[in-house]
Coordinates of C-alpha atoms in Angstrom, one line a residue:
Chain A
X1 CA 0.0 0.0 0.0
X2 CA 1.5 3.3 -0.9
X3 CA 2.3 6.2 1.6
X4 CA -0.5 8.4 0.5
X5 CA -3.1 5.8 0.9
X6 CA -1.8 5.1 4.4
X7 CA -1.8 8.7 5.2
X8 CA -5.5 9.1 4.3
X9 CA -6.3 5.9 6.2
X10 CA -4.3 7.1 9.3
X11 CA -6.2 10.5 9.0
X12 CA -9.5 8.7 8.8
X13 CA -8.8 6.7 11.9
X14 CA -7.6 9.8 13.8
X15 CA -10.7 11.7 12.9
X16 CA -12.9 8.7 13.8
X17 CA -11.2 8.4 17.2
X18 CA -11.5 12.1 17.8
X19 CA -15.2 11.7 17.4
X20 CA -15.5 9.6 20.6
X21 CA -14.2 12.6 22.6
X22 CA -15.7 15.5 20.8
X23 CA -18.9 17.4 22.0
X24 CA -22.0 16.3 20.4
X25 CA -22.6 19.6 18.6
X26 CA -19.1 19.3 16.9
X27 CA -19.6 15.6 15.9
X28 CA -22.9 16.7 14.3
X29 CA -21.4 19.7 12.5
X30 CA -18.5 17.6 11.3
X31 CA -20.8 14.9 10.0
X32 CA -22.8 17.4 7.9
X33 CA -19.5 18.9 6.8
X34 CA -18.0 15.6 5.7
X35 CA -21.2 14.6 3.9
X36 CA -21.0 17.9 2.0
X37 CA -17.2 17.3 1.4
X38 CA -18.4 14.0 -0.4
X39 CA -20.7 16.0 -2.7
X40 CA -17.8 18.5 -3.4
X41 CA -15.3 15.7 -4.2
X42 CA -17.6 14.9 -7.0
X43 CA -17.9 18.3 -8.0
X44 CA -14.0 18.6 -8.0
X45 CA -14.0 15.8 -10.7
X46 CA -16.2 17.8 -12.8
X47 CA -14.4 21.2 -12.2
X48 CA -11.1 19.4 -13.1
X49 CA -12.7 18.9 -16.5
X50 CA -13.7 22.6 -16.7
X51 CA -17.3 21.9 -15.8
X52 CA -19.1 23.8 -12.9
X53 CA -22.3 22.1 -12.0
X54 CA -24.9 24.2 -10.1
X55 CA -27.2 21.2 -9.8
X56 CA -25.5 18.7 -7.4
X57 CA -28.3 19.5 -5.0
X58 CA -30.3 17.2 -7.3
X59 CA -28.5 14.2 -6.2
X60 CA -27.7 15.3 -2.7
X61 CA -31.4 15.7 -2.3
X62 CA -32.3 12.5 -4.2
X63 CA -29.9 10.5 -2.1
X64 CA -31.5 11.8 1.0
X65 CA -35.0 11.1 0.0
X66 CA -33.9 7.6 -1.1
X67 CA -32.7 7.0 2.4
X68 CA -35.7 8.4 4.0
X69 CA -38.3 6.9 1.7
X70 CA -36.7 3.4 1.4
X71 CA -36.3 3.5 5.3
X72 CA -40.1 4.0 5.7
X73 CA -41.3 1.8 2.9
X74 CA -38.9 -1.1 3.5
X75 CA -38.9 -0.7 7.3
X76 CA -35.2 -0.7 7.6
X77 CA -32.6 1.3 9.5
X78 CA -29.7 -0.5 7.9
X79 CA -27.5 2.4 7.1
X80 CA -25.2 0.5 4.4
X81 CA -28.3 -0.8 2.7
X82 CA -30.0 2.6 2.5
X83 CA -26.9 4.3 1.3
X84 CA -26.5 1.7 -1.4
X85 CA -30.0 2.4 -2.5
X86 CA -29.3 6.2 -2.6
X87 CA -26.2 5.7 -4.8
X88 CA -27.8 3.3 -7.2
X89 CA -30.9 5.5 -7.7
X90 CA -28.7 8.7 -8.2
X91 CA -26.3 6.9 -10.6
X92 CA -29.4 5.6 -12.5
X93 CA -30.9 9.2 -12.8
X94 CA -27.5 10.5 -13.8
X95 CA -27.2 7.9 -16.5
X96 CA -30.2 9.5 -18.2
X97 CA -29.7 13.1 -17.4
X98 CA -25.9 12.7 -18.2
X99 CA -26.6 11.8 -21.8
X100 CA -28.0 15.3 -22.3
X101 CA -25.6 17.1 -20.0
X102 CA -22.4 15.8 -21.5
X103 CA -23.2 17.7 -24.8
X104 CA -23.0 21.0 -23.1
X105 CA -20.2 23.1 -21.6
X106 CA -19.7 26.3 -19.6
X107 CA -22.7 28.4 -18.5
X108 CA -25.1 25.9 -20.4
X109 CA -23.9 23.0 -18.4
X110 CA -24.1 24.9 -15.2
X111 CA -27.7 26.1 -15.9
X112 CA -28.9 22.5 -17.3
X113 CA -27.8 20.9 -14.1
X114 CA -29.5 23.6 -12.0
X115 CA -32.7 23.3 -14.0
X116 CA -32.8 19.5 -13.1
X117 CA -32.2 20.2 -9.6
X118 CA -35.1 22.8 -9.6
X119 CA -37.4 20.3 -11.3
X120 CA -36.9 17.9 -8.3
X121 CA -37.4 20.8 -5.9
X122 CA -40.7 21.6 -7.6
X123 CA -41.9 18.1 -7.6
X124 CA -41.0 17.6 -3.9
X125 CA -42.7 20.8 -2.7
X126 CA -45.9 19.6 -4.4
X127 CA -45.8 16.0 -3.2
X128 CA -47.7 15.6 -0.1
X129 CA -46.7 12.0 0.1
X130 CA -43.2 13.2 0.8
X131 CA -44.2 15.9 3.2
X132 CA -44.3 18.7 0.7
X133 CA -42.2 21.8 1.7
X134 CA -41.9 20.5 5.3
X135 CA -40.2 17.3 4.2
X136 CA -40.2 14.4 6.7
X137 CA -38.3 12.7 9.5
X138 CA -35.8 9.9 8.9
X139 CA -35.2 7.0 11.4
X140 CA -31.7 7.0 12.9
X141 CA -29.2 4.7 11.3
X142 CA -28.2 1.2 12.5
X143 CA -25.5 -1.1 11.3
X144 CA -27.0 -4.5 11.0
X145 CA -28.9 -3.7 14.2
X146 CA -25.9 -2.4 16.0
X147 CA -24.6 1.0 17.1
X148 CA -21.4 2.0 18.9
X149 CA -23.4 3.6 21.8
X150 CA -26.1 1.0 22.1
X151 CA -28.8 3.2 20.7
X152 CA -29.0 4.7 17.3
X153 CA -27.6 8.2 17.3
X154 CA -25.3 10.8 15.7
X155 CA -22.1 8.8 16.4
X156 CA -23.2 6.2 13.9
X157 CA -23.8 8.8 11.2
X158 CA -20.3 10.3 12.0
X159 CA -18.6 7.0 11.8
X160 CA -20.4 6.4 8.4
X161 CA -19.3 9.8 7.3
X162 CA -15.6 9.5 8.2
X163 CA -15.5 6.1 6.6
X164 CA -17.2 7.2 3.3
X165 CA -14.9 10.2 3.2
X166 CA -11.8 8.0 3.7
X167 CA -12.9 5.5 1.1
X168 CA -14.0 8.0 -1.5
X169 CA -11.0 10.1 -0.8
X170 CA -8.7 7.3 -1.5
X171 CA -10.6 6.5 -4.7
X172 CA -10.5 10.1 -5.9
X173 CA -6.8 10.5 -4.9
X174 CA -5.9 7.3 -7.2
X175 CA -8.5 8.3 -9.8
X176 CA -7.0 11.8 -10.3
X177 CA -3.6 10.2 -11.1
X178 CA -5.1 7.7 -13.6
X179 CA -5.5 8.1 -17.3
X180 CA -9.2 8.8 -16.6
X181 CA -8.4 11.4 -14.0
X182 CA -5.9 13.1 -16.3
X183 CA -8.5 12.9 -19.1
X184 CA -10.6 15.5 -17.2
X185 CA -7.8 18.0 -17.4
X186 CA -7.1 17.1 -21.1
X187 CA -10.8 17.8 -21.8
X188 CA -10.6 21.2 -19.9
X189 CA -7.5 22.2 -22.0
X190 CA -8.2 21.0 -25.4
X191 CA -11.2 18.9 -26.5
X192 CA -10.1 18.7 -30.0
X193 CA -6.8 17.0 -29.1
X194 CA -8.6 14.6 -26.9
X195 CA -10.8 13.5 -29.9
X196 CA -7.8 13.2 -32.1
X197 CA -6.0 11.1 -29.6
X198 CA -9.0 8.6 -30.0
X199 CA -11.0 9.3 -26.8
X200 CA -14.5 10.4 -26.6
X201 CA -14.9 13.7 -24.8
X202 CA -18.6 13.0 -24.2
X203 CA -17.8 9.7 -22.7
X204 CA -15.2 11.1 -20.5
X205 CA -17.7 13.8 -19.1
X206 CA -20.5 11.4 -18.8
X207 CA -18.4 9.0 -16.5
X208 CA -17.2 11.9 -14.5
X209 CA -20.9 13.0 -14.0
X210 CA -22.0 9.6 -12.9
X211 CA -19.2 9.5 -10.3
X212 CA -20.2 13.0 -9.1
X213 CA -23.7 11.9 -8.9
X214 CA -22.8 8.8 -6.9
X215 CA -20.8 10.9 -4.5
X216 CA -23.4 13.5 -4.1
X217 CA -26.2 10.7 -3.5
X218 CA -23.9 9.2 -0.8
X219 CA -23.4 12.6 0.8
X220 CA -27.2 13.3 0.8
X221 CA -27.8 9.8 2.3
X222 CA -25.4 10.6 5.1
X223 CA -27.0 14.0 5.8
X224 CA -30.4 12.4 5.9
X225 CA -29.2 9.8 8.6
X226 CA -27.3 12.4 10.6
X227 CA -29.9 15.2 10.6
X228 CA -32.9 12.8 10.9
X229 CA -34.8 15.1 8.7
X230 CA -35.1 15.9 5.0
X231 CA -36.8 18.6 3.0
X232 CA -37.0 19.8 -0.6
X233 CA -34.5 22.6 0.3
X234 CA -31.7 20.2 -0.3
X235 CA -32.5 20.3 -4.0
X236 CA -32.9 24.2 -4.1
X237 CA -30.3 26.0 -6.1
X238 CA -28.7 27.8 -3.1
X239 CA -27.7 24.3 -1.9
X240 CA -26.0 23.5 -5.1
X241 CA -24.5 27.0 -4.8
X242 CA -23.1 26.1 -1.4
X243 CA -21.2 23.1 -2.9
X244 CA -19.6 25.5 -5.4
X245 CA -18.8 27.8 -2.7
X246 CA -17.0 25.1 -0.6
X247 CA -15.2 24.0 -3.7
X248 CA -13.8 27.5 -4.2
X249 CA -13.0 27.8 -0.5
X250 CA -11.2 24.5 -0.2
X251 CA -9.6 24.5 -3.6
X252 CA -9.7 21.9 -6.4
X253 CA -5.9 21.2 -6.3
X254 CA -6.2 18.2 -4.0
X255 CA -8.7 15.8 -2.9
X256 CA -8.4 17.1 0.8
X257 CA -9.5 20.6 -0.6
X258 CA -13.3 19.8 -0.5
X259 CA -13.2 18.3 3.0
X260 CA -11.3 21.2 4.3
X261 CA -13.5 23.7 2.5
X262 CA -16.7 21.9 3.9
X263 CA -15.5 21.8 7.4
X264 CA -14.4 25.5 7.2
X265 CA -17.7 26.5 5.6
X266 CA -19.7 24.7 8.2
X267 CA -17.6 26.3 11.1
X268 CA -17.8 29.9 9.6
X269 CA -21.5 29.5 9.1
X270 CA -22.2 28.2 12.7
X271 CA -20.1 30.8 14.3
X272 CA -21.4 33.6 12.0
X273 CA -25.0 32.6 12.9
X274 CA -24.2 32.6 16.6
X275 CA -22.4 36.0 16.4
X276 CA -24.8 37.7 14.0
X277 CA -28.1 35.7 13.4
X278 CA -29.6 38.2 10.9
X279 CA -26.5 38.9 8.8
X280 CA -24.6 35.7 8.9
X281 CA -24.7 35.4 5.1
X282 CA -22.7 38.6 4.9
X283 CA -20.0 37.2 7.1
X284 CA -19.8 34.1 4.7
X285 CA -19.7 36.3 1.7
X286 CA -16.8 38.2 3.1
X287 CA -14.9 35.1 4.0
X288 CA -15.3 33.9 0.4
X289 CA -14.3 37.3 -1.1
X290 CA -11.2 37.2 1.1
X291 CA -10.3 33.6 -0.1
X292 CA -10.9 34.6 -3.7
X293 CA -8.7 37.6 -3.4
X294 CA -5.9 36.2 -1.3
X295 CA -6.1 32.5 -1.8
X296 CA -7.5 32.1 -5.5
X297 CA -6.6 28.4 -5.3
X298 CA -8.6 27.9 -2.0
X299 CA -7.4 27.1 1.4
X300 CA -5.4 24.0 0.3
X301 CA -3.0 26.2 -1.6
X302 CA -1.7 27.3 1.7
X303 CA -0.7 23.6 2.4
X304 CA 0.9 23.5 -1.0
X305 CA 2.8 26.8 -0.4
X306 CA 3.9 25.6 3.0
X307 CA 5.2 22.2 1.6
X308 CA 7.0 23.9 -1.3
X309 CA 8.9 26.3 1.0
X310 CA 9.8 23.4 3.3
X311 CA 11.2 21.4 0.3
X312 CA 13.0 24.3 -1.2
Chain L
X1 CA -2.3 -0.9 -57.0
X2 CA -4.9 1.2 -55.5
X3 CA -3.8 4.4 -53.5
X4 CA -3.7 4.2 -49.6
X5 CA -6.0 7.3 -49.4
X6 CA -8.2 8.4 -52.2
X7 CA -10.8 11.1 -52.4
X8 CA -13.5 11.1 -55.2
X9 CA -15.3 14.2 -56.2
X10 CA -15.1 15.5 -52.7
X11 CA -17.1 18.5 -52.0
X12 CA -18.1 20.7 -49.0
X13 CA -20.6 23.6 -49.0
X14 CA -21.3 26.1 -46.1
X15 CA -24.7 27.3 -47.1
X16 CA -24.2 29.1 -50.5
X17 CA -20.4 29.0 -50.1
X18 CA -18.6 26.3 -51.7
X19 CA -15.4 25.6 -49.8
X20 CA -14.4 22.6 -51.7
X21 CA -15.6 20.9 -54.9
X22 CA -14.6 17.9 -57.1
X23 CA -11.5 17.1 -55.2
X24 CA -9.8 13.9 -56.5
X25 CA -6.7 13.3 -54.6
X26 CA -4.7 10.3 -53.8
X27 CA -1.8 9.4 -51.5
X28 CA 0.4 6.3 -51.6
X29 CA 2.4 4.7 -48.8
X30 CA 5.8 6.6 -48.3
X31 CA 4.8 9.5 -50.7
X32 CA 5.2 13.0 -49.4
X33 CA 2.6 15.2 -51.0
X34 CA 2.8 19.0 -50.7
X35 CA -0.3 21.1 -50.9
X36 CA -0.2 24.8 -51.8
X37 CA -3.0 27.4 -52.3
X38 CA -3.9 30.8 -51.3
X39 CA -6.0 31.5 -48.1
X40 CA -9.5 30.1 -48.7
X41 CA -8.5 27.7 -51.3
X42 CA -9.9 24.8 -49.5
X43 CA -6.8 23.1 -48.1
X44 CA -7.7 22.9 -44.4
X45 CA -11.3 22.1 -45.4
X46 CA -9.9 19.1 -47.3
X47 CA -7.8 18.0 -44.2
X48 CA -10.9 18.6 -42.0
X49 CA -13.0 16.3 -44.2
X50 CA -10.5 13.5 -44.4
X51 CA -9.9 13.3 -40.8
X52 CA -13.7 13.4 -39.8
X53 CA -13.8 16.9 -38.5
X54 CA -16.0 18.0 -41.2
X55 CA -18.4 15.7 -43.1
X56 CA -18.3 16.3 -47.0
X57 CA -21.5 17.5 -48.7
X58 CA -20.9 15.0 -51.4
X59 CA -18.2 12.6 -52.7
X60 CA -16.3 9.8 -51.1
X61 CA -13.1 9.2 -49.1
X62 CA -11.5 5.9 -49.4
X63 CA -8.8 4.6 -47.0
X64 CA -7.3 1.3 -48.2
X65 CA -10.2 0.9 -50.4
X66 CA -12.9 1.3 -47.8
X67 CA -15.1 4.5 -47.5
X68 CA -14.4 6.5 -44.3
X69 CA -17.1 9.1 -44.9
X70 CA -19.3 9.6 -41.8
X71 CA -16.6 8.4 -39.4
X72 CA -15.7 10.8 -36.6
X73 CA -12.1 12.0 -35.8
X74 CA -11.6 9.3 -33.3
X75 CA -12.6 6.5 -35.7
X76 CA -10.5 8.0 -38.5
X77 CA -7.6 8.3 -36.2
X78 CA -7.9 4.6 -35.0
X79 CA -8.3 3.6 -38.6
X80 CA -4.7 4.9 -39.3
X81 CA -5.0 8.6 -40.4
X82 CA -3.6 11.3 -38.0
X83 CA -3.1 14.9 -38.3
X84 CA -1.3 17.9 -36.9
X85 CA -3.0 21.4 -36.8
X86 CA -2.2 24.9 -38.2
X87 CA -2.4 26.1 -34.5
X88 CA -0.8 23.4 -32.3
X89 CA -3.6 21.6 -30.5
X90 CA -2.0 20.8 -27.2
X91 CA -2.8 21.0 -23.5
X92 CA -1.3 24.6 -22.8
X93 CA -1.5 24.7 -19.1
X94 CA 0.2 21.3 -18.6
X95 CA 3.8 20.4 -18.9
X96 CA 5.3 18.8 -22.1
X97 CA 5.7 15.5 -20.1
X98 CA 2.1 15.6 -19.1
X99 CA 0.9 16.3 -22.7
X100 CA 2.9 13.2 -23.8
X101 CA 1.7 11.0 -21.0
X102 CA -2.0 12.0 -21.4
X103 CA -1.5 11.3 -25.1
X104 CA -0.2 7.9 -24.5
X105 CA -2.9 7.3 -21.9
X106 CA -5.8 8.3 -24.2
X107 CA -4.4 6.6 -27.2
X108 CA -3.6 3.2 -25.7
X109 CA -6.9 2.6 -23.9
X110 CA -10.5 2.5 -25.3
X111 CA -11.9 2.4 -21.7
X112 CA -9.6 4.6 -19.7
X113 CA -8.4 2.9 -16.4
X114 CA -9.4 4.6 -13.2
X115 CA -6.9 3.1 -10.9
X116 CA -3.7 2.5 -12.7
X117 CA -1.5 5.6 -12.5
X118 CA -0.7 7.5 -15.7
X119 CA 2.9 8.3 -14.7
X120 CA 5.0 5.3 -14.1
X121 CA 8.7 4.7 -14.6
X122 CA 8.0 2.9 -18.0
X123 CA 5.6 5.6 -19.3
X124 CA 8.0 8.5 -18.4
X125 CA 10.8 6.7 -20.1
X126 CA 8.6 6.2 -23.2
X127 CA 7.7 9.9 -23.1
X128 CA 11.4 10.8 -22.7
X129 CA 12.3 8.6 -25.8
X130 CA 9.6 10.3 -27.9
X131 CA 10.7 13.8 -26.9
X132 CA 14.4 12.8 -27.7
X133 CA 13.4 11.7 -31.3
X134 CA 12.0 15.1 -31.9
X135 CA 14.8 16.9 -30.2
X136 CA 12.7 18.7 -27.6
X137 CA 13.5 16.5 -24.5
X138 CA 15.0 19.5 -22.7
X139 CA 11.4 21.1 -22.6
X140 CA 10.1 18.2 -20.7
X141 CA 9.2 20.0 -17.4
X142 CA 8.0 23.3 -19.1
X143 CA 4.4 24.2 -19.4
X144 CA 3.3 24.2 -23.1
X145 CA 2.1 27.7 -23.0
X146 CA 5.6 28.9 -22.3
X147 CA 7.2 27.1 -25.4
X148 CA 8.4 28.7 -28.5
X149 CA 6.1 28.1 -31.6
X150 CA 8.5 25.7 -33.2
X151 CA 8.6 23.4 -30.2
X152 CA 4.9 23.4 -29.9
X153 CA 4.5 22.5 -33.6
X154 CA 7.1 19.6 -33.0
X155 CA 5.0 18.4 -30.0
X156 CA 1.8 18.6 -31.9
X157 CA 3.3 16.5 -34.8
X158 CA 4.9 14.1 -32.3
X159 CA 1.4 13.5 -30.7
X160 CA 0.0 13.0 -34.2
X161 CA 2.7 10.3 -34.8
X162 CA 2.2 8.5 -31.6
X163 CA -0.3 5.9 -33.1
X164 CA 2.2 5.3 -36.1
X165 CA -0.3 6.4 -38.7
X166 CA -0.3 5.0 -42.1
X167 CA -1.3 8.6 -43.5
X168 CA -0.2 11.7 -41.7
X169 CA -1.9 15.2 -42.6
X170 CA 0.2 18.1 -41.5
X171 CA -1.5 21.5 -41.7
X172 CA 1.1 24.2 -42.2
X173 CA 3.8 22.6 -40.1
X174 CA 6.2 25.7 -40.4
X175 CA 3.7 28.5 -39.9
X176 CA 4.7 30.8 -37.1
X177 CA 8.1 29.2 -36.9
X178 CA 11.3 31.4 -37.2
X179 CA 12.9 31.3 -40.6
X180 CA 16.1 29.7 -39.4
X181 CA 14.3 27.0 -37.6
X182 CA 11.9 25.8 -40.3
X183 CA 14.3 23.5 -42.2
X184 CA 15.3 22.0 -38.8
X185 CA 11.8 21.4 -37.9
X186 CA 11.0 19.8 -41.2
X187 CA 14.2 17.7 -41.1
X188 CA 13.3 16.3 -37.8
X189 CA 9.6 15.6 -38.9
X190 CA 10.6 14.0 -42.2
X191 CA 13.2 11.8 -40.5
X192 CA 10.5 10.4 -38.2
X193 CA 8.0 10.0 -41.1
X194 CA 10.4 8.2 -43.3
X195 CA 11.2 5.8 -40.6
X196 CA 7.6 5.0 -40.1
X197 CA 6.9 4.8 -43.9
X198 CA 3.7 6.8 -43.7
X199 CA 2.2 8.5 -46.6
X200 CA 2.2 12.3 -45.8
X201 CA 0.2 15.2 -47.1
X202 CA 1.3 18.6 -45.9
X203 CA -0.2 21.9 -46.5
X204 CA 2.4 24.7 -46.7
X205 CA 2.8 28.3 -47.9
X206 CA 6.6 28.3 -47.9
X207 CA 7.7 27.3 -51.4
X208 CA 11.3 26.5 -50.3
X209 CA 9.8 23.9 -47.8
X210 CA 7.5 22.6 -50.5
X211 CA 10.3 22.2 -53.0
X212 CA 12.7 20.6 -50.6
X213 CA 10.4 18.1 -49.0
X214 CA 7.5 17.1 -51.4
X215 CA 7.8 14.2 -53.9
X216 CA 4.6 15.4 -55.4
X217 CA 2.7 18.7 -55.4
X218 CA -1.1 19.6 -55.4
X219 CA -2.2 23.2 -56.0
X220 CA -5.6 24.2 -54.8
X221 CA -7.6 27.3 -56.1
X222 CA -11.1 28.3 -55.1
X223 CA -11.9 25.0 -53.4
X224 CA -10.7 22.9 -56.5
X225 CA -7.6 21.0 -57.5
X226 CA -5.8 23.2 -60.0
X227 CA -2.8 20.9 -60.5
X228 CA -1.5 17.8 -59.4
X229 CA 2.0 16.2 -60.2
X230 CA 5.8 16.4 -59.9
X231 CA 6.7 19.4 -57.9
X232 CA 8.6 21.2 -60.9
X233 CA 5.8 20.5 -63.3
X234 CA 3.2 22.0 -61.1
X235 CA 5.4 25.0 -60.2
X236 CA 5.8 25.6 -64.0
X237 CA 2.1 25.3 -64.6
X238 CA 0.9 28.7 -66.0
X239 CA -2.4 28.6 -64.1
X240 CA -0.6 27.9 -60.8
X241 CA 1.8 30.7 -61.5
X242 CA -1.1 33.1 -62.2
X243 CA -3.4 32.1 -59.4
X244 CA -1.3 30.6 -56.7
X245 CA 2.3 31.3 -56.6
X246 CA 2.4 34.5 -58.5
X247 CA 4.6 35.3 -61.8
X248 CA 7.6 36.7 -60.1
X249 CA 8.5 33.9 -57.7
X250 CA 12.0 32.8 -58.5
X251 CA 13.0 29.6 -56.6
X252 CA 15.5 27.2 -58.0
X253 CA 13.3 24.1 -57.5
X254 CA 15.7 21.6 -59.0
X255 CA 18.3 22.7 -56.4
X256 CA 15.9 22.5 -53.6
X257 CA 14.8 18.9 -54.6
X258 CA 18.4 18.0 -55.0
X259 CA 19.0 19.4 -51.4
X260 CA 16.3 17.3 -50.1

């Protein structure tokens, strides 16, 4: 096993262990942040290919609703089974929508992806069976009937989030170094050359879109299990905007960027809300402005800068 | 023996504008065919049609006796026809090494691997060897956007040659290259091409380059083939002199051909 994989695994175990001693509010906040980090890791794959999706809320929300609805209808609390359903359904939908979206670039891709998430939002708001705009509650997760504390609760969701981020993080880390990973950068740089090297640009984008949908569905599923409540706001365009916000904040230069960005985002939002309940959005906006101005490649670029200085 | 690549009455219209009409051209293995013509004569349109970037309005393109009309650039490339571009088509924000590694990665796999690393000891060695062949190995860590035009052109052609094509189409290989470097560039390219035995068709505005490297010459004018034959014969053609090269051009073609 390579050093990088061991490093990510080690970090995962450390974060998992930290959850045992952290206060409950922090465990909850980190669970939501890690779930969003998963969505943004998928977004990172698209952004590496030069595509910005303003519609990842579609799969985030769909994943959450799959967990909620499947839990109710199948009368199960098995977290792994529910998350599997969330991922499969999201990939199935992405397999259809992706056929259209892989034909578009730039603002058209962004707007089309947003349009689909807003369609889901509209459908859910009008569906009384799914609680309309209020949404509905989701049963707490179990792992084949077992939880670490003896009763279903946030620690199980936290454990799931850390495990998912570790596994997906290792996958994305390796993926970005593979021919398929580099193909994204190649597509961003020059589609004509990619075609003349014998690869289909549409197929490359399509596969990235499917992977991004799977990660967003997983993130949504974990959020549903952690929060215990889901509503159509998860598909609203501002939620998708949050993911782009996090991607810019963390940076897309490394697989850790989305996770760092997501944790930072949740921390800033929580404290901003505590300090100034009526203008917390302004504080978030100022934070993003500062990052764009001083760290255009995101917070992760600080780590890169530090590592470079150390090596030189 | 039938030609390796042959076009029959090839035509392309853009609305009311005829960009190419009645183009009958053939290329044999090992042949180096120069193409001249003023801007808008249909040279690049011809290359775009042959390589699947544009579909012809009518006519046929035969490669090894089989029609390739309707095929996209990927299929044409995989069949054995590759091309370079007037403006080098590379990945400008990536390094030269990354460009070559990506090219190998994309070219070698129909289904791109997701878990195998692109850069391995072997693949880097392979990339270094390729760059060495084209004399640009010293640029390996440089970003493409910082390279001189001549190096970009060579890299563009090197990427086109990766698949060892049977027919190579070069669109103005020396355009934008310094006068002092153009023959060096063409020498390097021709050395690689001769080693592969590919048939080459290259569009060029520089008559010295045409005279030195072509074994046959085709002159385009107004979307049609004006003349096709040995270099000196086409250059002496009155219509070519009048419509393509101009009356006053004085190049010792026999000397240039002998030099080649």
